[in-house]
PDB file of C-alpha atoms and ligand atoms in Angstrom:
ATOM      1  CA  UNK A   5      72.827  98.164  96.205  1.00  0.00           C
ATOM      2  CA  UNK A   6      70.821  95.319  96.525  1.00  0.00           C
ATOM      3  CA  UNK A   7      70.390  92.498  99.695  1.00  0.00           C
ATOM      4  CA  UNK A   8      72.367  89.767  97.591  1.00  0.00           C
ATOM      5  CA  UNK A   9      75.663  91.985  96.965  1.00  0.00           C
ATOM      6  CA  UNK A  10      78.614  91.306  98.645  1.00  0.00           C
ATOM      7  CA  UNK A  11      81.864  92.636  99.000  1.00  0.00           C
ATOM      8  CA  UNK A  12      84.335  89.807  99.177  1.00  0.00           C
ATOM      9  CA  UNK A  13      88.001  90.773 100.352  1.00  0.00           C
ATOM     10  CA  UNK A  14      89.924  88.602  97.904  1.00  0.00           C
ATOM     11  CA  UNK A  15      93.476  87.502  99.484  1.00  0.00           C
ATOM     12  CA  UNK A  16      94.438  85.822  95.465  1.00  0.00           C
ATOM     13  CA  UNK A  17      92.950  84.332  92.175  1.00  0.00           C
ATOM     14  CA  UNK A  18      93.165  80.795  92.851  1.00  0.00           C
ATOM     15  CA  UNK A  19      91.226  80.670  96.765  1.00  0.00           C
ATOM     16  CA  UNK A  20      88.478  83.123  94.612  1.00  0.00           C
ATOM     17  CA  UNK A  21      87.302  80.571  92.122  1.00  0.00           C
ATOM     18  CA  UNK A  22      85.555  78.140  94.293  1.00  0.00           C
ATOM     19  CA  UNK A  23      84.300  80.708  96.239  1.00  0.00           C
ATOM     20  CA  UNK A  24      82.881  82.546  93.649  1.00  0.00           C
ATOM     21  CA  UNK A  25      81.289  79.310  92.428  1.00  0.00           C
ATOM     22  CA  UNK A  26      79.762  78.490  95.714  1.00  0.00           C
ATOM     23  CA  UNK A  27      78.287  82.552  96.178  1.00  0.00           C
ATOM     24  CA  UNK A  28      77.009  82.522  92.765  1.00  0.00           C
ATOM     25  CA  UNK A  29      75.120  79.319  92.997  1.00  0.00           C
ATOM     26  CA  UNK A  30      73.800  80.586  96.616  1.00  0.00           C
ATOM     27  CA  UNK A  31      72.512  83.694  94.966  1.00  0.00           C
ATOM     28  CA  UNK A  32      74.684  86.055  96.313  1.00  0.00           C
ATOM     29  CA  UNK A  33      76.421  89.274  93.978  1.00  0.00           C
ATOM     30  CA  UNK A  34      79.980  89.717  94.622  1.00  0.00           C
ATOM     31  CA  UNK A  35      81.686  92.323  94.041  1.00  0.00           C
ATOM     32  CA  UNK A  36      86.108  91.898  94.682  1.00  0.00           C
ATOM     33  CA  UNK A  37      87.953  93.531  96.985  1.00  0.00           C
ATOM     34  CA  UNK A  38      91.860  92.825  96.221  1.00  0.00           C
ATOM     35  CA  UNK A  39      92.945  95.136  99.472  1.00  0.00           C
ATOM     36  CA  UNK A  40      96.449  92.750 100.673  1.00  0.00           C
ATOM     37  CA  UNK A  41      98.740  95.183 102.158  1.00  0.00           C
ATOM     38  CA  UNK A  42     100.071  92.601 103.733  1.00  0.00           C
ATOM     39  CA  UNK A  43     101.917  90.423 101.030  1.00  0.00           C
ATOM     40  CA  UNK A  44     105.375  91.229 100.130  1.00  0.00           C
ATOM     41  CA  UNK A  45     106.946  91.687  97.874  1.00  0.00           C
ATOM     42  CA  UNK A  46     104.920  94.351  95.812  1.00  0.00           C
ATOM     43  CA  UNK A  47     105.705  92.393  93.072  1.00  0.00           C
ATOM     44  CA  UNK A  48     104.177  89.401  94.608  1.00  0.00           C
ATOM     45  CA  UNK A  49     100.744  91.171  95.196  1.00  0.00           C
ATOM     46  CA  UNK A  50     101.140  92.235  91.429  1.00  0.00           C
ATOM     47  CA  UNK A  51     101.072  88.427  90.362  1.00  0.00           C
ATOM     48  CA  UNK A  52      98.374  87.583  93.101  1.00  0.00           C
ATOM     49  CA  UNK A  53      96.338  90.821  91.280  1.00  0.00           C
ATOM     50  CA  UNK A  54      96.679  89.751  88.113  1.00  0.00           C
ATOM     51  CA  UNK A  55      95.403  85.886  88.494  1.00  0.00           C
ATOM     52  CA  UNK A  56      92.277  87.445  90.410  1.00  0.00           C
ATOM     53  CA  UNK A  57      91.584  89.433  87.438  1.00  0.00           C
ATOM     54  CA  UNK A  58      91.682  86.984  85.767  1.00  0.00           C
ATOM     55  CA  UNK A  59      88.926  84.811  88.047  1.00  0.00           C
ATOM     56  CA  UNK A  60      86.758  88.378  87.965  1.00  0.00           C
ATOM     57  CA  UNK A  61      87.101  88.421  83.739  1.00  0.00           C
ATOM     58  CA  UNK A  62      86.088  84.509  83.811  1.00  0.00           C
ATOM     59  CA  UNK A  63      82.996  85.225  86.197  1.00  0.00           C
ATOM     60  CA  UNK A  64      82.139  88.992  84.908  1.00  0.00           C
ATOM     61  CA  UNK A  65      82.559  90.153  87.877  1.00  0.00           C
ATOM     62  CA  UNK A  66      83.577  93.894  89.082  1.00  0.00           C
ATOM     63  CA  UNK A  67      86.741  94.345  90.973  1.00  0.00           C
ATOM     64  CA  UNK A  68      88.279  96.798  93.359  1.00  0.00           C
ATOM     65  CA  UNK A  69      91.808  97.068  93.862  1.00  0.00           C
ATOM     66  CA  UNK A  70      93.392  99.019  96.971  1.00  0.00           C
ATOM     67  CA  UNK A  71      97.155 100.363  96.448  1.00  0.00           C
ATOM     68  CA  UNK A  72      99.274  98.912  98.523  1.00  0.00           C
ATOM     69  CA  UNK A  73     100.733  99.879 101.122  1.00  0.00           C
ATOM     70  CA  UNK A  74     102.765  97.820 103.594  1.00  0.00           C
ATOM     71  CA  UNK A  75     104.205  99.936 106.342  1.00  0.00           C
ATOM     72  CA  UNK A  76     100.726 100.284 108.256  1.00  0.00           C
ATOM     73  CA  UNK A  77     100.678  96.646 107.720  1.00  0.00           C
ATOM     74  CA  UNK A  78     104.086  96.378 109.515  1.00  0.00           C
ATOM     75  CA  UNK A  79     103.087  98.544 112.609  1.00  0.00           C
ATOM     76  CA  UNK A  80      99.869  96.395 113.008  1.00  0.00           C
ATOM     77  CA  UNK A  81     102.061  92.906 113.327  1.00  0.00           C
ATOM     78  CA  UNK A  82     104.593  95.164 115.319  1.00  0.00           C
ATOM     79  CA  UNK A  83     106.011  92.395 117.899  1.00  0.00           C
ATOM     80  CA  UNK A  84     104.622  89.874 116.331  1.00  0.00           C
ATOM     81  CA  UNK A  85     106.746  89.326 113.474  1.00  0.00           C
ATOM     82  CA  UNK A  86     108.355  86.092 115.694  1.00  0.00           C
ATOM     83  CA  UNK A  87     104.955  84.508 115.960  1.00  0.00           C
ATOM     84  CA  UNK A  88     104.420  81.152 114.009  1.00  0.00           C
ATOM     85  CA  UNK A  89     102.168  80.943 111.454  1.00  0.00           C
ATOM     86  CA  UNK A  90      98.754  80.258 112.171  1.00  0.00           C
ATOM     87  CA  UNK A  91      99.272  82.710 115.785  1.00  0.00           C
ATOM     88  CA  UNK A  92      98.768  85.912 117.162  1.00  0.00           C
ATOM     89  CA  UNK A  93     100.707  87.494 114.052  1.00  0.00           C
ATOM     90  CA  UNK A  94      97.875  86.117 111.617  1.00  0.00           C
ATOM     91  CA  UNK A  95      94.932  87.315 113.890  1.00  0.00           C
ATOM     92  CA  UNK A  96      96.398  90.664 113.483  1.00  0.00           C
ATOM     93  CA  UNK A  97      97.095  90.221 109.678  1.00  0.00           C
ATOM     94  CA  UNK A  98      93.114  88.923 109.297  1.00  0.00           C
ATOM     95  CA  UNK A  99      91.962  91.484 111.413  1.00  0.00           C
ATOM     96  CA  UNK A 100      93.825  94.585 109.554  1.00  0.00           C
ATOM     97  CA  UNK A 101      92.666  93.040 105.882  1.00  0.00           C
ATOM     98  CA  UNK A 102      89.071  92.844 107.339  1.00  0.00           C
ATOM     99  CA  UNK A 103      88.990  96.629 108.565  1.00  0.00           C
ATOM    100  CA  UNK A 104      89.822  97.654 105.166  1.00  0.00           C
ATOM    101  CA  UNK A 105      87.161  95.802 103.444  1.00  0.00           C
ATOM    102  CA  UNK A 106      84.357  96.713 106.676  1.00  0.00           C
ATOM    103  CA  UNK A 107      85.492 100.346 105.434  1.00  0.00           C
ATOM    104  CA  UNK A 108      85.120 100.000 102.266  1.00  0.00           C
ATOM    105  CA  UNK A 109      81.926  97.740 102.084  1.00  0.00           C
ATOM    106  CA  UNK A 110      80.395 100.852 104.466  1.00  0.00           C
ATOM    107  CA  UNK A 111      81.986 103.633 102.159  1.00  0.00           C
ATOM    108  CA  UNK A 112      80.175 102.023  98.991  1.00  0.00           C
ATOM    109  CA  UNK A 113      76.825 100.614 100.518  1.00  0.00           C
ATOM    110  CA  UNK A 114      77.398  97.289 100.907  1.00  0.00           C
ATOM    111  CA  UNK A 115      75.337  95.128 103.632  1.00  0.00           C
ATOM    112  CA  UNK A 116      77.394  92.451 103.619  1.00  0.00           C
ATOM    113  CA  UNK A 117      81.064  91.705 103.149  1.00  0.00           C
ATOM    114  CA  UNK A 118      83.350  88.530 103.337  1.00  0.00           C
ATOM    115  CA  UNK A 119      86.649  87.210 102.766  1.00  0.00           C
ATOM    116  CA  UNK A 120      88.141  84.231 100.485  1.00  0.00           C
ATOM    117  CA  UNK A 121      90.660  83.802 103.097  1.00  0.00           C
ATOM    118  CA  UNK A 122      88.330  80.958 104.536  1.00  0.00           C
ATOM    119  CA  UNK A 123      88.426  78.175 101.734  1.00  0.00           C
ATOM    120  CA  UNK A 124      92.447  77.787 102.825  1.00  0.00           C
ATOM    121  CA  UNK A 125      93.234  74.146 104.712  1.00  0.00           C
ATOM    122  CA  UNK A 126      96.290  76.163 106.590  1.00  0.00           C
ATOM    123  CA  UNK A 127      93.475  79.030 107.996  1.00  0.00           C
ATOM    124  CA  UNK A 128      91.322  78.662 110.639  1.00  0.00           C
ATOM    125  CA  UNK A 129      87.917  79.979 109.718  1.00  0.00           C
ATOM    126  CA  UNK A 130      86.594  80.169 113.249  1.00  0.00           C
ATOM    127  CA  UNK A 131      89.388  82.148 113.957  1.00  0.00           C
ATOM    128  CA  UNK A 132      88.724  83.952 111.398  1.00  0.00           C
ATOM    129  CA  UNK A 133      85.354  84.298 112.137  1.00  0.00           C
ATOM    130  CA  UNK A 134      85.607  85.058 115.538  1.00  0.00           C
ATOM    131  CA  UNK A 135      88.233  88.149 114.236  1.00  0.00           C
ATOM    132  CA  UNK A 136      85.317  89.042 111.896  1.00  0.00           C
ATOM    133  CA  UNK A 137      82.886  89.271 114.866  1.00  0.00           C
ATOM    134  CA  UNK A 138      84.140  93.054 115.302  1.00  0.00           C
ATOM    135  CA  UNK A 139      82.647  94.314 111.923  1.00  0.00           C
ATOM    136  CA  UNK A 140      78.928  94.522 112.027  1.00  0.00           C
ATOM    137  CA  UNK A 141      78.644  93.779 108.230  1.00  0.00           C
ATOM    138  CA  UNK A 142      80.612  90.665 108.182  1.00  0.00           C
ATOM    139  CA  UNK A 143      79.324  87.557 106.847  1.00  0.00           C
ATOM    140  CA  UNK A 144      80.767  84.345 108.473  1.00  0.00           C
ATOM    141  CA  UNK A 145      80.857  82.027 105.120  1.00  0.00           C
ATOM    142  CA  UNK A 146      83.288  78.948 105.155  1.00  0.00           C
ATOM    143  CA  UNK A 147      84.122  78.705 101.902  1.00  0.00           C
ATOM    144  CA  UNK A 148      86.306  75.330 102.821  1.00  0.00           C
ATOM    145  CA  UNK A 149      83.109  73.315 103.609  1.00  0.00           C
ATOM    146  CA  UNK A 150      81.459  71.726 101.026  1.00  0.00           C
ATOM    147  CA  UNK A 151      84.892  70.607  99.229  1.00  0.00           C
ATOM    148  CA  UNK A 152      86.105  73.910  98.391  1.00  0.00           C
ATOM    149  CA  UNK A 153      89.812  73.946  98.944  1.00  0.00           C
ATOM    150  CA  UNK A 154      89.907  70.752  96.519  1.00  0.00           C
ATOM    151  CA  UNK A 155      87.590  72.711  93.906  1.00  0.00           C
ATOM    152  CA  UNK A 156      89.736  75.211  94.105  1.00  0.00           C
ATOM    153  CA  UNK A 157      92.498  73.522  92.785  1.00  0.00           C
ATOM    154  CA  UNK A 158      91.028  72.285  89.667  1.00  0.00           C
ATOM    155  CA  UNK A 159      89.376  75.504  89.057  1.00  0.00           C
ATOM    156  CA  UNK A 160      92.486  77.148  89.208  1.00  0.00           C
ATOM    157  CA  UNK A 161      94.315  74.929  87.072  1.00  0.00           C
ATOM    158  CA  UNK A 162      91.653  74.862  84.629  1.00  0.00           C
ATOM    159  CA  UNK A 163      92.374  78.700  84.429  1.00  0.00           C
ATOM    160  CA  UNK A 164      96.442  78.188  84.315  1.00  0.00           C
ATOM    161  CA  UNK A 165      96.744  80.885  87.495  1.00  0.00           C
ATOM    162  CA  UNK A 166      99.651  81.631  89.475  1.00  0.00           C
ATOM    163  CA  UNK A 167      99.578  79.778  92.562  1.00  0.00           C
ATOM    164  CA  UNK A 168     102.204  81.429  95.074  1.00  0.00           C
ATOM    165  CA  UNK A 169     104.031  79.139  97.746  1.00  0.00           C
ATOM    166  CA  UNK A 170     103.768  81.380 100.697  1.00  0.00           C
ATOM    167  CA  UNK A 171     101.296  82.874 102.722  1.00  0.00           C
ATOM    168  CA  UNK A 172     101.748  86.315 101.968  1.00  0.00           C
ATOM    169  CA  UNK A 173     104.387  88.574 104.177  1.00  0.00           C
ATOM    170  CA  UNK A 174     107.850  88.065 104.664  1.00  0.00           C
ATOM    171  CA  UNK A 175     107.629  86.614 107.496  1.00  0.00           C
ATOM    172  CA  UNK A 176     105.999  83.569 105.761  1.00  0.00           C
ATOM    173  CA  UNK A 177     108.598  83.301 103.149  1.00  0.00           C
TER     174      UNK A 177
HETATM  175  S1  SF4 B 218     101.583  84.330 107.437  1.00  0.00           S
HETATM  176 FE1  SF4 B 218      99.899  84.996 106.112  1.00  0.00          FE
HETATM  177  S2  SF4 B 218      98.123  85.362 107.469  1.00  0.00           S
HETATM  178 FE2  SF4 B 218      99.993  85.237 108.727  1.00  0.00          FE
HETATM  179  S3  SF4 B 218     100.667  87.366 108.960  1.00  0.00           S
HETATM  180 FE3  SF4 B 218     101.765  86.546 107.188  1.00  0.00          FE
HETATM  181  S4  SF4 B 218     100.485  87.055 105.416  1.00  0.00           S
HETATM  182 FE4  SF4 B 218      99.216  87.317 107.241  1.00  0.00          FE
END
């Protein structure tokens, strides 16, 4: 493993491209993480899955898929399920999806990891950031500066990817 690679947790395909655009031309490696637990339906992360392979195919880039698994996902948001979005509910969403990819960046010798989750205009990155301040190998990048929710859209359309209309879990339906 070398200083530039990266583990990125990647929540879909289209909040990946201008991400990936922005690490590669900042020299970094990244390697994707698709660990969601939290989306549901299954099916739903299937369709999210399959537009971020194709973003990793378009790049050549490796990527790592976690099974999913959404009860452990349930118990973390456990009394939070009421909570708007954008609350206490999504804190504990961004902090579970970040402890799987601190593990697994660890477990395969990363030095850094990150997440896409960033370049969203309806996510906070300093909350996320402030959530990420608990994992040690955590990079803080804001993938939303430098116009990259907007690039993101015309990447993704220039790829034809699914672009889903929720957040993720059913409570966001
Ligand atoms: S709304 Fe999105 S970020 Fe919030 S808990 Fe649901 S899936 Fe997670």
């Amino acid at each position: 493993m070398q200083d530039r690679d990266i583990l990125v947790h990647a929540c879909c395909g289209p909040c990946s491209t201008s991400s990936i655009e922005r690490m590669l031309s900042e020299g970094w490696k990244p390697t994707l993480f698709f660990s969601n637990s939290n989306i549901f339906p299954e099916s739903e992360a299937d369709l999210r899955y399959e537009a971020l392979l194709t973003v990793a195919t378009t790049y050549n880039l490796p990527i790592i898929r976690e099974a999913w698994d959404h009860e452990p996902w349930l118990e973390a948001v456990s009394g939070l399920e009421q909570e708007k979005e954008g609350g206490l509910r999504c804190e504990a969403c961004f902090a579970y999806n970040l402890a799987q990819a601190s593990a697994k960046a660890e477990e395969l010798g990363f030095s850094h990891f990150c997440t896409t989750l960033t370049v969203s205009r309806f996510k906070n990155s300093k909350t996320i950031f402030r959530v990420g301040e608990a994992f040690p190998l955590f990079e803080q990048l804001d993938f939303k500066k430098k116009g990259g929710f907007d690039r993101s859209l015309v990447l993704s359309k220039e790829l034809g990817l699914y672009r889903q209309h929720y957040c993720g879990c059913e409570f966001s339906i």
